[in-house]
Short mmCIF file of C-alpha atoms in Angstrom, two decimals:
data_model
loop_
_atom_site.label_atom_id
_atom_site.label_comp_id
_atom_site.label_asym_id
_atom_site.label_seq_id
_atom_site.Cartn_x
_atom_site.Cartn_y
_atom_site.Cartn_z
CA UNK A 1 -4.47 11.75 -26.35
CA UNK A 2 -7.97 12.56 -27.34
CA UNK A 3 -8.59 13.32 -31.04
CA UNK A 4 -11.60 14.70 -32.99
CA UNK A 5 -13.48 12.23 -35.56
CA UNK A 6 -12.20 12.89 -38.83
CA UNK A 7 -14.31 15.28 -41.08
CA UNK A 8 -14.34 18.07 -43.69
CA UNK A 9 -11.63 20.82 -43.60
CA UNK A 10 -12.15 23.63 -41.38
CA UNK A 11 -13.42 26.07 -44.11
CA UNK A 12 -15.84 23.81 -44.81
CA UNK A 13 -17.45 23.51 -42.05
CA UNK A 14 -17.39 27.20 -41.25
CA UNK A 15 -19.44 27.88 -44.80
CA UNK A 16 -21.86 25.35 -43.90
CA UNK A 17 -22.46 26.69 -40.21
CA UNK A 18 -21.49 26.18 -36.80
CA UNK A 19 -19.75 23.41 -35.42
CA UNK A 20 -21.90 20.52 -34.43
CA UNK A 21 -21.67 20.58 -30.44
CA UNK A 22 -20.70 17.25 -29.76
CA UNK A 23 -17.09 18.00 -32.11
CA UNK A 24 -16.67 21.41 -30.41
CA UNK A 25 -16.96 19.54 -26.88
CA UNK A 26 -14.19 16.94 -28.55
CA UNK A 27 -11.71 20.11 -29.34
CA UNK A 28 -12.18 21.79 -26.08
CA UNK A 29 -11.54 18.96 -24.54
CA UNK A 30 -8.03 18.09 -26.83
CA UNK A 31 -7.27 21.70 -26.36
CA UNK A 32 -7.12 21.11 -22.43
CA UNK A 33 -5.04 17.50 -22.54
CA UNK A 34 -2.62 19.30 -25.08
CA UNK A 35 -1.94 22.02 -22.53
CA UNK A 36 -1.75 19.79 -19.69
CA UNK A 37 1.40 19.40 -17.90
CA UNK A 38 2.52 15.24 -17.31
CA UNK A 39 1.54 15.91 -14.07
CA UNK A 40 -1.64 16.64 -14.95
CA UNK A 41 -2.09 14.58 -16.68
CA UNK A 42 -1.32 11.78 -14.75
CA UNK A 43 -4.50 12.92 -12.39
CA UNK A 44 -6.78 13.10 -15.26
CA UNK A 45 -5.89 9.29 -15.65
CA UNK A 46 -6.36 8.60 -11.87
CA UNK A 47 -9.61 10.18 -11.66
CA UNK A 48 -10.74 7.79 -14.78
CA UNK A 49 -11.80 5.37 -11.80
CA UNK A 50 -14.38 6.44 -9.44
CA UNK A 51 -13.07 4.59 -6.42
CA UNK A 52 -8.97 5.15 -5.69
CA UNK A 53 -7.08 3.28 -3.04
CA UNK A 54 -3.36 4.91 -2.05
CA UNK A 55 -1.17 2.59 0.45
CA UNK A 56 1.65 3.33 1.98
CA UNK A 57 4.04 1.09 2.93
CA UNK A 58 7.77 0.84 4.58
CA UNK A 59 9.96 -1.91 3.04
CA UNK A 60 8.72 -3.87 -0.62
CA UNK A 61 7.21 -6.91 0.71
CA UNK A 62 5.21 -5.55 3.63
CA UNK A 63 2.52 -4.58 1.07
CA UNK A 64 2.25 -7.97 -0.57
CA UNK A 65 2.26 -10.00 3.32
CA UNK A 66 -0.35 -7.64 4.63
CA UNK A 67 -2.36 -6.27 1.74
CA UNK A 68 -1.42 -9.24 -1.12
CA UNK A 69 -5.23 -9.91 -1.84
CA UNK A 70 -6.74 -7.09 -0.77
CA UNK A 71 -4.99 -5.27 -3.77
CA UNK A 72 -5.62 -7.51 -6.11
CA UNK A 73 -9.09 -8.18 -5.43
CA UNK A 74 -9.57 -3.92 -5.93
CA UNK A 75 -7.36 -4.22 -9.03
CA UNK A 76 -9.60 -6.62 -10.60
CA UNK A 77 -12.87 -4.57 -9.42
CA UNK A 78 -11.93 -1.40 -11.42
CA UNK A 79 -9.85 0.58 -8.03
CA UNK A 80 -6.76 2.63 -8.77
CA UNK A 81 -4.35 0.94 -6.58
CA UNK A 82 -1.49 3.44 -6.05
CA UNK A 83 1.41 1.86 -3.75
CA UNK A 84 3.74 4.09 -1.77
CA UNK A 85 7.06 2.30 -0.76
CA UNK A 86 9.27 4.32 1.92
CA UNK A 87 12.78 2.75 1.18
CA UNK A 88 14.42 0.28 -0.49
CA UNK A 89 14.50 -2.21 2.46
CA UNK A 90 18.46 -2.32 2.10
CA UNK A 91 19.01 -3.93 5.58
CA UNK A 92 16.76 -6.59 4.91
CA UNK A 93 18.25 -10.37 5.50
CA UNK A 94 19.06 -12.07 2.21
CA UNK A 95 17.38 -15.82 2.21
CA UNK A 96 18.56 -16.62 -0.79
CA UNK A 97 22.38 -18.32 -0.60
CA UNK A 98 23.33 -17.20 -3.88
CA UNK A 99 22.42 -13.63 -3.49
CA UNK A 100 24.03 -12.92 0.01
CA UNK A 101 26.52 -10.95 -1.67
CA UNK A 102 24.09 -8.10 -2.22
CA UNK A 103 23.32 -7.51 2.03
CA UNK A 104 24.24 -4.58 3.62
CA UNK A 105 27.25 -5.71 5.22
CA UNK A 106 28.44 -7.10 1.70
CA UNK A 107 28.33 -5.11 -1.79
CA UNK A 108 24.68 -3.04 -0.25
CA UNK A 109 22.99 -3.73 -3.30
CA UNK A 110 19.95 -5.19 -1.72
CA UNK A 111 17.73 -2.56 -2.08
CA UNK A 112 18.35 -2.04 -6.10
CA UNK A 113 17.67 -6.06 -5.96
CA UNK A 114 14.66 -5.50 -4.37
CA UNK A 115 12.95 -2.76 -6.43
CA UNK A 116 12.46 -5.98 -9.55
CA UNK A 117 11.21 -7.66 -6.86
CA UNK A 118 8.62 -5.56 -6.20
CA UNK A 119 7.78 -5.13 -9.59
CA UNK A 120 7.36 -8.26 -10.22
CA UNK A 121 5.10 -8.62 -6.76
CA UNK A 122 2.87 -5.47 -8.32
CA UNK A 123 2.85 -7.34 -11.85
CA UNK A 124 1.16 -10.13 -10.15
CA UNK A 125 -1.27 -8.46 -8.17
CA UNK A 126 -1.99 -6.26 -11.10
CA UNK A 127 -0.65 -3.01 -9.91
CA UNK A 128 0.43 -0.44 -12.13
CA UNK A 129 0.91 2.38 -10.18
CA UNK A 130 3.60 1.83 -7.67
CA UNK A 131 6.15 4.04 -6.43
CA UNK A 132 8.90 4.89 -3.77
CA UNK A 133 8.42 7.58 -1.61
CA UNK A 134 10.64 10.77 -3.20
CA UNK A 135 12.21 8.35 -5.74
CA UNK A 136 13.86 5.55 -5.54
CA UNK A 137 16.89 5.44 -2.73
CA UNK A 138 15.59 9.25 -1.12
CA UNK A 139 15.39 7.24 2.52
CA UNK A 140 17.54 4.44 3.40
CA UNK A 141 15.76 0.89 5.28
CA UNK A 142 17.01 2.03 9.08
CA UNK A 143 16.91 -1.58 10.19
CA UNK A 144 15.48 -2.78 13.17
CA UNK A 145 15.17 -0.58 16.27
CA UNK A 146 18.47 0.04 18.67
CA UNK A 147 20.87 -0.89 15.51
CA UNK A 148 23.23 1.66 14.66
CA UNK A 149 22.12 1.96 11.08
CA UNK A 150 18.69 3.61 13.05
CA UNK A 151 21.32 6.74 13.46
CA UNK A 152 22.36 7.30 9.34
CA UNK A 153 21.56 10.69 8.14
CA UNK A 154 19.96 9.03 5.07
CA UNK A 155 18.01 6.69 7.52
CA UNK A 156 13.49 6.52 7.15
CA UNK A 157 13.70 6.97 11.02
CA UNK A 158 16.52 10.49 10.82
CA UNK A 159 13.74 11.94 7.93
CA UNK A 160 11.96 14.87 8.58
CA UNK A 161 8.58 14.17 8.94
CA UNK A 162 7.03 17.43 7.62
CA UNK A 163 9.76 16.93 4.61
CA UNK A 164 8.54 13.14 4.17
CA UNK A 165 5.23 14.02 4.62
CA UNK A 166 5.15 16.96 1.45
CA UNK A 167 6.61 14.45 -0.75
CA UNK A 168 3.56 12.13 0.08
CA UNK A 169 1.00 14.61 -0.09
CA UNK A 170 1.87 15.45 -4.49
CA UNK A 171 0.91 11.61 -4.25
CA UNK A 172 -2.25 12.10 -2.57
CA UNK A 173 -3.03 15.64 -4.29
CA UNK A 174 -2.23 13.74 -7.93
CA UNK A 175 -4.34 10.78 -7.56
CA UNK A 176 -6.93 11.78 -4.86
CA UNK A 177 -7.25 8.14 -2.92
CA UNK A 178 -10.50 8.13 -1.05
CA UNK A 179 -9.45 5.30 1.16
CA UNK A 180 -5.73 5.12 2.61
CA UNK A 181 -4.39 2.06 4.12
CA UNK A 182 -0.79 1.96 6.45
CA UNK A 183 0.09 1.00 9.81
CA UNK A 184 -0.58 1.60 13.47
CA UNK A 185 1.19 4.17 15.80
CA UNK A 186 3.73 1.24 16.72
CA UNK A 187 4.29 -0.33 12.89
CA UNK A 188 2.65 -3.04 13.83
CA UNK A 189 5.41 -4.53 15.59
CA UNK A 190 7.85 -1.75 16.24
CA UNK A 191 9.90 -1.39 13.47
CA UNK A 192 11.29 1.78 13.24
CA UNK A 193 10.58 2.55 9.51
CA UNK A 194 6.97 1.11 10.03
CA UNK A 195 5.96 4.11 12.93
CA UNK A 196 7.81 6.35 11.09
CA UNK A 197 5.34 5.09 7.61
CA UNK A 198 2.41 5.82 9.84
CA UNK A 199 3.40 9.12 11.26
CA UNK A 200 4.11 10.13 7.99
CA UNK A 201 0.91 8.95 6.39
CA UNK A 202 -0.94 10.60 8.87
CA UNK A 203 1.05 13.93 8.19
CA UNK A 204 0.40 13.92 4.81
CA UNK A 205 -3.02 13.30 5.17
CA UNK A 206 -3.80 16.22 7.20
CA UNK A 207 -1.43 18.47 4.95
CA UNK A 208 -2.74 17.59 2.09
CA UNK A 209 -6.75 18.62 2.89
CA UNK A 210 -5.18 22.24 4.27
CA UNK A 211 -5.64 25.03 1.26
CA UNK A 212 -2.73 26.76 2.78
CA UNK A 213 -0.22 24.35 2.02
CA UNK A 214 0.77 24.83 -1.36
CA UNK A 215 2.78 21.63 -2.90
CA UNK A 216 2.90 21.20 -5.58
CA UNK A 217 2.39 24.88 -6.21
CA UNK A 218 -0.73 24.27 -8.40
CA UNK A 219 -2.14 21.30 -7.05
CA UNK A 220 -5.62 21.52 -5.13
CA UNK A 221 -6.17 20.66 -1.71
CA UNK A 222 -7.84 16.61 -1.49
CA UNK A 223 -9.80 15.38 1.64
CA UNK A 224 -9.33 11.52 2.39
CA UNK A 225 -12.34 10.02 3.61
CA UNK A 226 -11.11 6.75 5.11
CA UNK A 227 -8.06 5.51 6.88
CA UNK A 228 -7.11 2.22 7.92
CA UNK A 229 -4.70 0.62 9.65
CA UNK A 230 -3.56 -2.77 8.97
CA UNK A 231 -4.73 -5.01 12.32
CA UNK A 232 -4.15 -8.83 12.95
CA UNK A 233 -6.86 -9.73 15.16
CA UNK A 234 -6.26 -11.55 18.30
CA UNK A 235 -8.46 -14.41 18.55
CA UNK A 236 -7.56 -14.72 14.93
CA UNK A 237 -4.12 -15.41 15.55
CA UNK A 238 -4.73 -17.18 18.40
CA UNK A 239 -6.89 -19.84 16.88
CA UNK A 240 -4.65 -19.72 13.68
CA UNK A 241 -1.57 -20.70 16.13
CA UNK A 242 -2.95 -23.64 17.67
CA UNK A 243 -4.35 -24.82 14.57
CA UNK A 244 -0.73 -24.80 13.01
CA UNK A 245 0.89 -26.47 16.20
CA UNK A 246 -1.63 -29.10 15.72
CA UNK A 247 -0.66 -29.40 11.81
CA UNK A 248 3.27 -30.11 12.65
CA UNK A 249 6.25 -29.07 13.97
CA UNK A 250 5.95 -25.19 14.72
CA UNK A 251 9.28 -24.63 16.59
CA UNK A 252 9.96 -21.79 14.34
CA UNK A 253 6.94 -19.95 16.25
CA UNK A 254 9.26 -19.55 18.50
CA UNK A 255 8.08 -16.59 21.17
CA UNK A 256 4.17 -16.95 19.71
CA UNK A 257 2.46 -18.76 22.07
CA UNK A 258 -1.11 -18.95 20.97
CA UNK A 259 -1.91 -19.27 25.30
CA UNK A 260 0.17 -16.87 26.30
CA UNK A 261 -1.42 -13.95 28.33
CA UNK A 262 0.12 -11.53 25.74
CA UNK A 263 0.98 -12.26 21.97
CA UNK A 264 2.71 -9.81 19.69
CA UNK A 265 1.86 -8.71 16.45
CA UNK A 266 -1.91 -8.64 17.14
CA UNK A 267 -4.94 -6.13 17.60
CA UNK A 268 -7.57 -6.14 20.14
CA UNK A 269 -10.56 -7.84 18.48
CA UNK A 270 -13.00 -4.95 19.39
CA UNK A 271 -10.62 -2.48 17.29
CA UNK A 272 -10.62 -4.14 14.06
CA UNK A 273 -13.51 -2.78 12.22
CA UNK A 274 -12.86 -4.45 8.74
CA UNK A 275 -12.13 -7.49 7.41
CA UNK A 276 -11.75 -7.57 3.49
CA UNK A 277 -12.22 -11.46 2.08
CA UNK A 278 -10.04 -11.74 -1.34
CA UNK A 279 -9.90 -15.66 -1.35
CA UNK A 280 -9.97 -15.55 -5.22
CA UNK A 281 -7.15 -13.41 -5.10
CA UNK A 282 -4.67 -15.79 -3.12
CA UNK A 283 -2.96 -17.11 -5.79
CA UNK A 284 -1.78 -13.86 -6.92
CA UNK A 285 -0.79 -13.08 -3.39
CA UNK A 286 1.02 -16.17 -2.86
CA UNK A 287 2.55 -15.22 -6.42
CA UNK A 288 3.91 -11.59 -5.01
CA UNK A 289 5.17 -13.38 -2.06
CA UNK A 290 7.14 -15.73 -4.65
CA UNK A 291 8.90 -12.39 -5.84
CA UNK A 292 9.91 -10.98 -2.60
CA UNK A 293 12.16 -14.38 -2.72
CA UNK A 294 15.51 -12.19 -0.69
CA UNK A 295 12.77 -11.71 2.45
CA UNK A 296 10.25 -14.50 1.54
CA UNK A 297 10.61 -18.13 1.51
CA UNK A 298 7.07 -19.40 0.21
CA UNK A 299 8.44 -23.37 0.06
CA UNK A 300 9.49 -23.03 3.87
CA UNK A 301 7.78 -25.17 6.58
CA UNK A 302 5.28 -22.07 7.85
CA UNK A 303 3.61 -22.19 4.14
CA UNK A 304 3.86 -26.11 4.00
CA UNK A 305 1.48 -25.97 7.08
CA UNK A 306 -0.09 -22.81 6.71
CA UNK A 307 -1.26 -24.19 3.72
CA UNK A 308 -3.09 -26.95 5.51
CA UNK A 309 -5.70 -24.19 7.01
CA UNK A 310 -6.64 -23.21 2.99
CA UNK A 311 -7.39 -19.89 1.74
CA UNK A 312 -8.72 -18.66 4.89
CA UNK A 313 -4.97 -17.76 5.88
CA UNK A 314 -4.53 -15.81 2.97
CA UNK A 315 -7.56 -15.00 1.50
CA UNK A 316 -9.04 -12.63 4.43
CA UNK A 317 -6.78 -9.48 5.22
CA UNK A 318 -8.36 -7.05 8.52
CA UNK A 319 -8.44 -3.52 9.09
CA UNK A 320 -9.40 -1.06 11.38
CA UNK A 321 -11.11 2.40 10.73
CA UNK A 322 -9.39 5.70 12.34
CA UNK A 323 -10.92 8.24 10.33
CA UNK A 324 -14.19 8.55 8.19
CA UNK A 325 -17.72 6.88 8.62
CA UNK A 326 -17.83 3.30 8.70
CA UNK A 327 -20.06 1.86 5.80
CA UNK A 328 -23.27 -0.57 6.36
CA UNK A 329 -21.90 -4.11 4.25
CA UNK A 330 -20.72 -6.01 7.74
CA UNK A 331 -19.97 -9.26 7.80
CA UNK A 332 -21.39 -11.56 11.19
CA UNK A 333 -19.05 -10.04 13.28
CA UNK A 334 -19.93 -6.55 12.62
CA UNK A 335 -16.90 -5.67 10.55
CA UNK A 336 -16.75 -3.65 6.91
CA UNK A 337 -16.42 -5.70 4.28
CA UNK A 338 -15.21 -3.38 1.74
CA UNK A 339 -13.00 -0.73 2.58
CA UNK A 340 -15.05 1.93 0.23
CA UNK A 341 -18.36 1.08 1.89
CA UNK A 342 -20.43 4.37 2.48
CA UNK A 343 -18.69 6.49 -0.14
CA UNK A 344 -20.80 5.57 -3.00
#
């Protein structure tokens, strides 16, 4: 809370004269924080930085494997990194022997499990401002598509969009991100609560620029200027693929063959627009990754070998630009290398 520089009593000061300007300024502005609501002012402490960065995200790990560096290289730049987490990821598969009790199918405590984990992920990458979307447990992981847990009432995939989206847009009203960062139409690779993240994000978005939607009740309307979608692009993985079955045994990639006419997972090359390089950052990645340890086994054979390839793995993380004006910084391929370039 603000305060005013300590000084003679009041009286005082009004036999002397006026107020000086600069204290006046001080008490007006102490006036306003006192009367703020929490809510309020939260913002006030989000629009401290100049440059704001809101993901959104559907399970707690997806943000560290796709965004890891990218956060904390923003975190340590100054950028309000707020993190929007859908669900708990409850249906996730447990790696860790000694905590298979806590799966779905078990005791279902998986997804209290997993918000420490995610704290601890956000601790390393620096992130202070993380949250689930509607509080903690309001949608349930659905699990991957055509499972019956796809059909629970509490499910990501059964929410109501327009419902999902209002809780989103207080988020995006409160801290006023002018970059937002989630996933394709198809999640990336399908998963149910990953297209339903995107459809959501892109909801909100729109809602939350429209004066005639009205939540919070008070809060002003707040234009994003850029959205991304996380992209893999093709050649990328491609070249990354071969160079990994040429490092060792790879028969966990399994289904990824890196000369196949079609690979999953990936993005045209001509559609990814962005490609942010955080290779200072990948040791607090690979640290976040160490705290997802129920989904994420960092000691397994596809770090041992991804590891032989060096930061380049880690350290670059690629986008591509749906909405707003691309900025000039480009990198030799023609591709954004900072997500807030133009805004300035």
């Amino acid at each position: 809370m603000t305060t005013s520089p300590a000084g003679p009593p009041a009286d005082e000061r009004e036999a002397a004269g006026a107020m000086p300007p600069e204290e006046a300024v001080l008490q007006q502005a102490e006036s306003v924080l006192e009367q703020a609501s929490p809510d309020e002012e939260s913002q006030m402490e989000a629009l401290d930085s100049d440059r704001r960065l809101l993901l959104v995200h559907a399970h707690p790990d997806d943000e560290t494997i796709g965004n890891g560096a990218t956060m904390a290289r923003y975190v340590a730049e100054g950028v309000r990194v707020t993190l929007v987490t859908c669900t708990l990821g409850e249906e996730g598969e447990v790696l860790v022997p000694d905590l298979a009790h806590l799966a779905a199918d078990q005791e279902d405590q998986l997804g209290q499990h997993r918000i420490g984990e995610l704290a601890t992920a956000m601790e390393a990458l620096g992130v202070k401002d993380h949250r689930f979307l509607g509080g903690p447990g309001r949608y349930r992981d659905s699990g991957m598509m055509g499972l019956p847990t796809n059909d629970r009432p509490d499910a990501f995939w059964q929410a109501d969009v327009d419902e999902a989206a209002g809780l989103l847009v207080e988020v995006i009203r409160e801290v006023r991100p002018q970059v937002l960062v989630t996933y394709d139409e198809n999640g990336g690779y399908g998963h149910p609560d990953h297209i339903q993240a995107h459809r959501v994000a892109m909801r909100a978005v729109e809602l939350a620029g429209d004066p005639g939607f009205r939540r919070p009740a008070r809060s002003e309307p707040w234009q994003v200027a850029k959205i991304y979608w996380n992209a893999v692009p093709e050649s990328w993985m491609r070249n990354g693929l071969r160079r990994l079955r040429e490092a060792g045994d790879v028969t966990f990639f399994e289904g990824l063959d890196p000369d196949a006419d079609e690979i999953p997972l990936v993005t045209p090359d001509d559609q990814v627009t962005a490609a942010v390089v955080a290779q200072d950052h990948v040791d607090a990645k690979m640290a976040a990754m160490r705290a997802h340890a129920t989904q994420i086994t960092v000691d397994g054979p596809f770090f041992a070998l991804s590891n032989n390839l060096g930061n380049e793995v880690w350290g670059v993380e690629f986008y591509r630009l749906v909405h707003g004006t691309p900025g000039t910084e480009r990198d030799v391929d023609g591709r954004e290398t900072d997500l807030f370039s133009g805004l300035d």
